[in-house]
Amino acid sequence: MPLLQLFNLRKDFGGLRAVDDVSLEVATGAIVGLIGPNGSGKSTLLNLIAGSAERTAGRIIFDGDEISGLSADQVFQRGIARGYQDPSLYLKMTTLDNALLPVKSQRGEHPWYAPWRRFWQKQEAENARAAAGVLEQVQLLGHYDSLASDLSGGQMKLLEMGRSLMGSPKLLLLDEPTAGVAPNLAYEIFEEISRLRQQHGITFLIVEHRLEILFDFVDSVYVMHLGNLLAHGSADDIASNETVREVYFGD
Amino acid sequence: MINIDLGATAISVLTLFGIYALMSISLNLEYGVAGVPNFGQALFVSIGAYVAGVTYTRLLPLLAGMESVHPCGPTMGQALQLRSEIMATQPVAGFINLALTLVIAAILSGAVGFAVSYVTLRLKEEWFLALVLLVGGETVRIVVRGADDLICSHNGISSVAQPFYFLDDVQMSSILFMLLALALALIAYLYSQRLTHSPYGRMLKGLRENEEVTRGLGKGISLARAQIMLIGSAIAAIGGVLFALNTGFVNTNDYVVTLTLDVWVMVVLGGIGNNRGALLGAALIAIMDRVTQVAAIALNMSGSPIEFNYVRFIAFGIILLLMLRYRPAGLLPESRLTTIAHETAKRLTPGKTI
């Protein structure tokens, strides 16, 4: 059974239909690309899945449960994490604290327990070990004590991904993970994504403009245009699809 | 020239510092750590003071085993004499009354803070809460001022004595009250310090930095913010009780918007998000308060046409502007969050490569 299924998802902004009856599915363990020209509704679709925008109509099924209508924090608790197009790190917090914040069910997050360290210190140390593991994987362990604002653009993207992992998601939604990143580093980011899929079994739905990199890593690609799904297929199918070439590449 | 009793001045400045520290620690938790712009600090402080006004006139005689006299109207003088007598002769009743006052004030103020913020913070703009509290504080003040029976409208309640009033040695009595204020401030400081340096503090800072992202990382934000408003409002009300006892007076005129602004100056001056900064800001403002008071009296006696009390407001405005322009993080900028996590990560890091 697919991990994520969308049925006739629709989003209207006033008179504008940003997402128009989109139905798609993402198989468990897959890396799925979502492409389309600017303004085609990709980011809105991610927002709908993540619960940060309210759908007008349609259903979202995740891991066998309907999650349409849940708020963003509830969706995260169910196992969907998202990355943002603009760096969304807590710039005034350290790399380590950025990684620790999303950990679920932290006992010390409750104000009545927070002042008494013995209630949460053991769990915090365990979480820190897990965070150190994730930071090591994204090659940021040496920077655990740096403020996030002191990291480079590529490191920020990696930290953002590492941070999402700390919520142990089943599905990661990424919005242009390579935006503003040097070409060689962009390739590294996708290699990291591929490793994460293999090691943790995480499923990815990725909006990306750098198709030459994306197409090397995806299992399948959905193409959006003006709020509609235009095509679906393997990277090769999409690259040779005449209609897609027309709307996307303009030739 | 006027004579300044250095000992008495030190005691009164330190007492004021303790009281201000409670208010600034409260606002620092709310705004500095959690980013909730509380422009109604005067409201929560005043709740403490009004509760004191009610308990010292209604509850105290009961605790002393005497018949209570209506504090306002024709029996005003009689009631005043009664509570002065109780405070002078029955210290146990005084202490029990104070303890109950602190508890009631903290619960009531905390409940108001929780309710107001839980409703308004669900809206996207947290500054809406700022306006609600700004207006709410003034509205409550006017309502209390208009209520004839609560704290005797514009007359207020006088002779709200501090609990060590029964001692014959006046200086010893004020030293003990100073110690009480400092002890409560110390407890509030240690508590908020622990709260700040915990996973809860980390989540609050996350909310402050980026609400949408924090929500997207699985945190229910309305409740977290309402909770910090509950805690902050309770601490502010405790400060309000002490404030009333320190002046010996409960009057609605003391809880106008300028009190809110004073507390904001303390936090901005000391360091937004830093509990030590909140203490420093409270100390500096307590000292400045006393300096301007003394200067005002001295100038007045030397026949100066300047009313120095107003200079205080000008000075505060200038401090606020200069700080925001040149040192927006305050004198003591926010410290990096440190829980045990940092030590754990340090052990696991082979060699730092920065």
XYZ file of C-alpha atoms in Angstrom:
605
model
C 0.000 0.000 0.000
C 1.297 3.467 -0.769
C 2.484 5.545 2.187
C 0.750 8.693 1.003
C -2.345 9.057 -1.144
C -4.053 12.249 -2.234
C -7.585 12.105 -3.580
C -8.949 15.052 -5.550
C -7.129 17.566 -3.408
C -8.155 21.145 -4.104
C -7.105 24.506 -2.731
C -8.714 27.839 -3.613
C -7.252 31.198 -2.684
C -10.227 33.457 -3.211
C -11.010 33.004 -6.881
C -7.694 31.385 -7.684
C -7.542 27.616 -7.775
C -3.944 26.891 -6.741
C -4.360 23.141 -6.560
C -7.028 21.605 -8.767
C -8.225 18.065 -8.074
C -4.813 16.546 -7.604
C -4.645 12.826 -6.919
C -1.313 11.158 -6.488
C 0.424 8.504 -4.462
C 3.841 7.996 -3.002
C 5.019 4.439 -2.431
C 6.693 3.486 0.823
C 10.437 3.960 0.601
C 10.311 5.826 -2.697
C 11.921 9.093 -3.708
C 9.304 10.966 -5.682
C 9.926 14.232 -7.500
C 7.369 16.977 -7.912
C 8.201 19.437 -10.655
C 6.527 22.196 -12.586
C 6.981 25.839 -13.557
C 6.812 28.577 -10.941
C 3.295 29.083 -9.653
C 2.101 25.651 -10.662
C 1.010 24.839 -7.109
C 3.855 22.601 -5.909
C 4.594 24.421 -2.679
C 0.890 24.802 -1.927
C 0.499 21.069 -2.362
C 3.275 20.467 0.153
C 1.590 22.908 2.547
C -1.675 21.021 2.231
C -0.021 17.694 2.981
C 1.902 19.162 5.924
C -1.220 20.726 7.397
C 0.093 24.276 7.252
C -2.618 25.220 4.739
C -6.222 24.150 4.884
C -7.576 22.251 1.917
C -10.760 23.343 0.146
C -11.709 19.812 -0.800
C -10.245 16.339 -1.125
C -8.703 13.724 1.115
C -5.218 12.935 2.321
C -4.465 9.387 3.460
C -1.170 8.754 5.208
C -0.025 5.370 6.410
C -3.564 4.048 6.241
C -5.152 6.941 8.194
C -6.977 9.967 6.945
C -5.014 13.050 7.981
C -6.924 15.712 6.058
C -7.861 18.537 8.400
C -5.161 17.885 10.995
C -3.042 20.837 12.074
C 0.650 21.059 11.213
C 1.814 19.896 14.634
C -0.511 16.901 14.549
C 0.657 15.973 11.052
C 4.257 16.070 12.274
C 3.358 13.812 15.170
C 1.923 11.324 12.672
C 5.257 11.130 10.868
C 5.382 13.747 8.121
C 8.182 16.298 8.367
C 8.818 19.087 5.926
C 11.671 21.261 4.817
C 11.203 24.815 3.663
C 12.427 26.599 0.597
C 13.959 29.426 2.626
C 16.252 28.327 5.422
C 13.979 27.899 8.407
C 16.532 27.213 11.102
C 16.475 28.834 14.499
C 19.382 31.139 13.783
C 19.927 32.253 17.363
C 20.072 28.693 18.614
C 22.945 26.245 18.388
C 23.132 23.459 15.825
C 22.520 20.951 18.592
C 19.447 22.735 19.948
C 18.054 23.010 16.440
C 18.374 19.249 16.169
C 16.899 18.567 19.605
C 13.809 20.729 19.357
C 11.675 18.453 17.136
C 12.187 15.306 19.231
C 8.758 13.954 20.107
C 7.376 13.417 23.627
C 10.096 15.243 25.511
C 9.293 15.113 29.196
C 11.152 18.346 29.852
C 8.917 20.155 27.399
C 6.153 20.281 29.942
C 6.336 23.449 32.055
C 5.534 21.625 35.282
C 8.386 19.162 34.816
C 10.868 21.482 33.109
C 12.313 23.082 36.273
C 13.106 19.696 37.811
C 15.985 18.288 35.835
C 15.829 14.791 37.254
C 12.551 14.227 35.409
C 14.060 14.788 32.008
C 17.829 14.826 32.185
C 18.277 11.168 31.305
C 15.968 11.455 28.317
C 17.706 14.655 27.245
C 21.082 12.905 27.270
C 19.651 10.072 25.187
C 18.201 12.570 22.742
C 21.563 14.330 22.604
C 23.256 11.070 21.674
C 20.714 10.529 18.909
C 21.188 14.124 17.756
C 24.950 13.687 17.727
C 24.457 10.638 15.514
C 22.305 12.568 13.072
C 24.666 15.548 13.088
C 27.560 13.232 12.364
C 25.678 11.809 9.428
C 25.174 15.278 7.940
C 28.783 16.167 8.827
C 27.873 18.825 11.351
C 28.851 17.207 14.620
C 31.968 19.378 14.838
C 29.659 22.386 14.682
C 27.236 21.248 17.369
C 27.952 24.317 19.471
C 27.870 26.902 16.646
C 24.920 29.164 16.221
C 22.926 28.136 13.189
C 23.472 31.624 11.771
C 27.218 30.848 11.510
C 26.711 27.883 9.169
C 27.129 28.056 5.393
C 24.118 27.801 3.090
C 24.781 24.151 2.305
C 25.320 23.285 5.951
C 22.044 24.975 6.805
C 20.221 22.785 4.302
C 21.861 19.698 5.772
C 21.030 20.775 9.303
C 17.442 21.386 8.294
C 17.259 17.877 6.959
C 18.943 16.482 10.057
C 16.516 18.402 12.212
C 13.563 16.878 10.387
C 15.030 13.427 10.992
C 15.010 13.979 14.744
C 11.234 13.746 14.671
C 11.709 10.240 13.188
C 9.447 10.900 10.206
C 8.241 8.291 7.765
C 7.813 10.851 5.020
C 9.944 13.900 4.354
C 8.573 16.697 2.201
C 11.365 18.842 0.789
C 10.861 22.142 -0.991
C 13.853 22.793 -3.248
C 16.524 21.283 -1.024
C 19.273 22.613 -3.294
C 18.029 26.191 -3.695
C 20.895 28.602 -3.227
C 23.467 25.841 -2.876
C 26.632 25.423 -4.980
C 26.285 22.757 -7.726
C 28.740 20.245 -6.265
C 27.101 20.524 -2.828
C 23.674 20.159 -4.415
C 24.667 16.724 -5.672
C 25.899 15.840 -2.184
C 22.559 16.799 -0.698
C 20.806 14.336 -2.971
C 23.329 11.650 -2.136
C 22.496 12.283 1.485
C 18.795 11.904 0.711
C 19.509 8.608 -0.991
C 21.515 7.385 2.020
C 18.725 8.366 4.394
C 16.267 6.368 2.364
C 18.492 3.308 2.495
C 19.469 3.538 6.154
C 16.234 4.744 7.721
C 13.679 3.705 5.150
C 12.408 7.262 4.861
C 10.158 8.146 1.951
C 10.705 11.434 0.124
C 8.498 13.800 -1.847
C 10.760 16.466 -3.285
C 10.004 19.694 -5.114
C 13.103 20.560 -7.116
C 14.086 22.787 -10.010
C 17.468 21.241 -10.722
C 16.075 18.453 -12.827
C 19.486 17.180 -13.977
C 20.241 16.211 -10.369
C 16.718 15.240 -9.364
C 16.319 12.824 -12.282
C 19.403 10.881 -11.147
C 17.786 9.986 -7.845
C 14.012 9.705 -8.208
C 11.864 6.621 -8.651
C 9.077 8.589 -10.250
C 8.138 12.162 -11.058
C 4.869 14.094 -10.987
C 4.574 17.208 -13.120
C 2.249 20.048 -12.125
C 1.034 22.872 -14.306
C -1.457 25.574 -13.300
C -2.635 23.563 -10.310
C -3.219 20.381 -12.288
C -1.237 17.206 -12.571
C 0.098 17.127 -16.081
C 2.036 13.902 -16.145
C 3.440 11.093 -14.064
C 6.174 8.643 -14.886
C 9.785 7.642 -14.516
C 12.482 10.272 -14.939
C 13.148 9.067 -18.485
C 9.465 9.156 -19.437
C 9.104 12.694 -18.156
C 12.302 13.908 -19.790
C 11.036 12.698 -23.162
C 7.389 13.730 -22.681
C 6.483 16.296 -25.352
C 3.758 18.111 -23.337
C 6.009 18.425 -20.333
C 8.833 19.807 -22.449
C 6.430 22.351 -23.863
C 5.159 23.796 -20.566
C 8.307 23.309 -18.579
C 11.196 23.997 -20.889
C 9.294 26.150 -23.339
C 10.428 24.214 -26.396
C 21.396 70.389 51.319
C 19.481 67.375 52.450
C 20.808 64.580 54.566
C 20.708 61.146 53.068
C 20.599 58.204 55.405
C 22.746 55.762 53.455
C 21.598 52.715 55.381
C 17.929 53.455 54.890
C 18.525 54.310 51.239
C 20.311 51.027 50.637
C 17.479 49.103 52.285
C 14.794 50.828 50.258
C 16.707 50.475 46.977
C 17.309 46.781 47.609
C 13.659 46.247 48.515
C 12.577 47.993 45.353
C 15.096 45.905 43.410
C 13.537 42.703 44.709
C 10.061 43.865 43.718
C 11.135 45.101 40.291
C 13.088 41.885 39.749
C 9.886 39.867 40.134
C 8.230 42.033 37.478
C 11.174 41.958 35.053
C 11.752 38.209 35.425
C 8.086 37.721 34.644
C 8.210 39.846 31.488
C 11.508 38.296 30.445
C 9.969 34.838 30.552
C 6.986 35.998 28.551
C 8.602 38.278 25.999
C 12.319 37.596 26.244
C 12.117 33.820 26.131
C 8.725 33.044 24.600
C 8.252 36.166 22.463
C 4.795 36.971 23.827
C 4.535 40.763 23.844
C 2.854 41.435 27.173
C 1.917 45.109 27.205
C -0.298 44.519 30.194
C 2.320 43.967 32.865
C 0.628 46.679 34.953
C -2.578 44.627 34.842
C -0.975 41.540 36.376
C 0.963 43.549 38.935
C -2.247 45.381 39.841
C -4.134 42.120 40.332
C -1.645 41.323 43.098
C -2.106 44.749 44.641
C -5.911 44.657 44.456
C -5.981 41.200 46.017
C -3.844 42.601 48.851
C -6.268 45.497 49.172
C -9.136 43.058 49.607
C -7.430 40.530 51.903
C -5.953 43.128 54.248
C -9.392 44.623 54.793
C -11.594 41.514 54.803
C -9.484 38.450 55.536
C -7.046 39.887 58.072
C -9.646 40.732 60.759
C -11.108 37.247 60.417
C -7.673 35.661 60.828
C -7.129 37.799 63.905
C -10.461 36.645 65.307
C -12.052 40.055 65.149
C -15.136 41.388 63.539
C -14.408 42.955 60.177
C -15.411 46.562 59.582
C -16.304 47.819 56.123
C -13.125 49.516 54.891
C -14.813 52.242 52.854
C -17.307 54.928 53.594
C -18.089 56.169 57.098
C -16.239 53.315 58.821
C -13.037 53.957 56.865
C -11.115 55.359 59.790
C -12.238 52.630 62.115
C -11.231 49.919 59.637
C -7.828 51.512 59.153
C -7.230 51.593 62.872
C -8.319 47.983 63.177
C -5.874 46.641 60.593
C -2.986 48.751 61.898
C -3.669 47.377 65.340
C -3.781 43.790 64.089
C -0.570 44.201 62.095
C 1.141 45.749 65.133
C 0.026 43.169 67.662
C -0.773 39.921 65.868
C 2.179 38.958 63.652
C 0.897 35.419 63.085
C -2.345 36.685 61.574
C -0.241 39.075 59.466
C 1.964 36.304 58.123
C -0.903 33.948 57.376
C -2.723 36.777 55.650
C 0.335 37.559 53.530
C 0.838 33.911 52.571
C -2.802 33.582 51.527
C -2.629 36.893 49.667
C 0.373 35.703 47.668
C -1.301 32.412 46.803
C -4.638 33.962 45.828
C -2.946 36.714 43.807
C -0.745 34.240 41.942
C -3.643 31.914 41.124
C -6.005 34.689 40.058
C -3.433 36.512 37.952
C -2.167 33.284 36.432
C -5.700 32.293 35.493
C -6.308 35.663 33.845
C -3.017 35.453 31.953
C -3.771 31.922 30.781
C -7.335 32.677 29.708
C -6.549 35.900 27.857
C -3.588 34.464 25.984
C -5.167 31.125 25.174
C -7.977 32.939 23.417
C -5.998 35.657 21.656
C -2.843 33.729 20.793
C -4.797 31.392 18.589
C -4.957 34.310 16.223
C -2.045 34.621 13.895
C -0.865 37.997 15.111
C 0.531 37.775 18.609
C 0.562 41.578 18.783
C -3.196 41.396 19.094
C -2.600 40.062 22.589
C -0.368 43.049 23.295
C -3.229 45.398 22.467
C -5.800 43.378 24.377
C -3.616 43.480 27.479
C -2.758 47.150 27.086
C -6.416 48.071 26.880
C -7.456 45.396 29.371
C -5.110 46.707 32.053
C -6.503 50.193 31.759
C -10.092 48.922 31.652
C -9.666 46.847 34.792
C -8.053 49.834 36.491
C -10.972 52.097 35.640
C -13.524 49.496 36.715
C -11.764 48.940 40.051
C -11.473 52.675 40.471
C -15.187 53.013 39.880
C -16.147 50.256 42.291
C -17.031 51.931 45.572
C -16.688 48.904 47.786
C -13.735 46.903 46.468
C -10.774 49.089 47.379
C -12.769 52.237 48.080
C -12.607 53.612 44.503
C -10.223 56.578 44.173
C -9.435 56.679 47.904
C -7.631 53.372 47.780
C -6.669 51.400 50.838
C -3.970 52.813 53.061
C -2.025 51.191 55.878
C -1.519 47.932 54.053
C 1.355 47.142 56.354
C 4.256 44.859 55.578
C 4.359 41.753 57.775
C 7.238 42.882 60.028
C 5.386 46.030 61.030
C 4.870 44.583 64.538
C 8.574 45.032 65.385
C 9.451 48.101 67.427
C 12.772 48.463 65.647
C 11.766 50.188 62.412
C 15.051 49.537 60.677
C 15.046 45.862 61.555
C 11.498 45.685 60.302
C 12.409 47.120 56.895
C 15.535 44.953 56.666
C 13.413 41.849 57.175
C 10.913 42.976 54.551
C 13.817 43.651 52.189
C 15.066 40.118 52.786
C 11.607 38.767 52.079
C 11.449 40.637 48.763
C 14.956 39.509 47.821
C 14.199 35.909 48.767
C 11.068 35.820 46.603
C 12.994 37.417 43.733
C 15.757 34.843 44.137
C 13.260 31.980 44.000
C 11.644 33.468 40.896
C 15.064 33.897 39.310
C 16.190 30.331 39.993
C 12.856 28.994 38.796
C 12.887 30.950 35.550
C 16.538 30.117 34.990
C 15.707 26.403 35.182
C 12.672 26.877 32.989
C 14.720 28.724 30.378
C 17.449 26.099 30.296
C 15.198 23.142 29.710
C 13.506 21.513 26.716
C 10.483 23.705 27.493
C 12.667 26.811 27.278
C 14.051 25.518 23.988
C 10.547 25.109 22.596
C 9.548 28.607 23.747
C 12.587 30.105 22.061
C 11.638 28.167 18.957
C 8.188 29.737 19.059
C 9.743 33.144 19.456
C 12.112 32.613 16.522
C 9.671 31.073 14.064
C 6.148 30.162 14.969
C 5.225 28.427 11.733
C 8.301 26.217 11.653
C 7.887 25.269 15.302
C 4.316 24.267 14.672
C 5.551 22.263 11.693
C 7.970 20.470 14.020
C 5.125 19.067 16.041
C 4.701 21.620 18.822
C 1.262 22.774 19.933
C 1.953 26.436 20.325
C -1.215 27.971 21.776
C -1.013 25.906 24.925
C 2.727 26.441 25.387
C 2.290 30.190 25.215
C -0.734 30.258 27.486
C 1.276 28.251 30.001
C 4.146 30.704 30.039
C 1.650 33.551 30.427
C 0.181 31.718 33.408
C 3.600 31.420 35.039
C 4.671 34.966 34.168
C 1.407 36.529 35.326
C 1.589 34.676 38.639
C 5.106 35.985 39.276
C 4.055 39.530 38.326
C 1.151 39.394 40.781
C 3.501 38.322 43.586
C 5.554 41.392 42.705
C 2.337 43.419 42.856
C 1.522 42.229 46.380
C 4.984 43.256 47.573
C 4.743 46.540 45.688
C 1.552 47.388 47.581
C 3.015 46.343 50.932
C 6.154 48.356 50.237
C 4.255 51.565 49.610
C 1.691 50.609 52.273
C -0.994 51.648 49.890
C -3.283 50.158 47.275
C -4.360 52.744 44.779
C -5.345 52.341 41.154
C -3.166 55.328 40.212
C -0.027 53.245 40.698
C -0.920 50.740 37.981
C -1.088 52.858 34.869
C 0.624 52.132 31.565
C 3.865 53.776 32.702
C 4.443 50.881 35.095
C 4.280 48.507 32.135
C 6.774 50.672 30.276
C 9.118 50.715 33.294
C 9.230 46.933 33.268
C 9.866 46.916 29.519
C 12.786 49.295 30.027
C 14.230 46.913 32.625
C 14.089 43.961 30.240
C 15.330 45.812 27.161
C 18.114 47.449 29.160
C 19.238 44.304 30.960
C 19.075 41.879 28.058
C 16.091 40.366 26.303
C 15.877 36.641 26.954
C 18.493 36.668 29.716
C 17.271 36.215 33.283
C 20.441 37.781 34.659
C 19.813 40.715 32.375
C 16.337 41.059 33.859
C 17.938 41.270 37.317
C 20.468 43.832 36.123
C 17.748 45.935 34.503
C 15.662 45.817 37.681
C 18.674 46.876 39.750
C 19.538 49.796 37.467
C 15.968 51.068 37.382
C 15.620 50.730 41.170
C 18.762 52.831 41.594
C 17.637 55.357 38.994
C 14.268 55.650 40.689
C 15.919 56.557 43.952
C 18.414 58.941 42.330
C 15.656 60.837 40.550
C 13.595 60.996 43.742
C 16.476 62.431 45.729
C 17.389 64.813 42.913
C 13.785 65.959 42.672
C 13.626 66.746 46.373
C 17.020 68.441 46.367
C 16.149 70.585 43.352
C 12.785 71.420 44.802
C 14.338 72.563 48.056
C 16.885 74.704 46.237
C 14.006 76.504 44.568
C 14.601 75.161 41.060
C 11.748 75.686 38.613
C 12.340 72.257 37.058
C 10.026 69.481 38.165
C 12.584 66.705 38.197
C 10.072 63.869 38.458
C 9.282 64.337 34.801
C 12.944 64.064 33.894
C 12.653 60.399 34.864
C 10.250 59.708 32.007
C 12.445 61.550 29.552
C 15.475 59.612 30.752
C 13.641 56.293 30.367
C 12.596 57.178 26.850
C 16.166 58.060 25.930
C 17.514 54.838 27.479
C 15.016 52.779 25.503
C 15.899 54.495 22.226
C 19.653 54.292 22.763
C 19.513 50.629 23.702
C 17.384 49.694 20.721
C 19.671 51.649 18.420
C 23.081 50.638 19.718
C 22.629 47.515 21.808
C 19.372 45.807 20.888
C 20.380 42.636 22.726
C 20.747 44.583 25.985
C 23.655 44.919 28.409
C 23.763 41.162 29.019
C 22.837 39.441 25.754
C 21.001 36.161 25.785
C 23.117 33.173 26.732
C 23.159 30.106 24.539
C 20.865 27.454 25.773
C 22.673 24.838 27.787
C 21.116 21.652 28.989
C 22.988 18.468 29.681
C 22.712 17.823 25.947
C 25.699 20.035 25.257
C 27.933 18.063 27.586
C 26.784 14.824 25.990
C 27.483 16.130 22.498
C 30.853 17.443 23.620
C 31.886 13.996 24.799
C 30.839 12.498 21.480
C 32.680 15.091 19.414
C 36.214 13.881 18.611
C 37.826 17.266 18.113
C 36.030 20.463 17.447
C 36.640 21.660 13.938
C 35.593 25.233 13.703
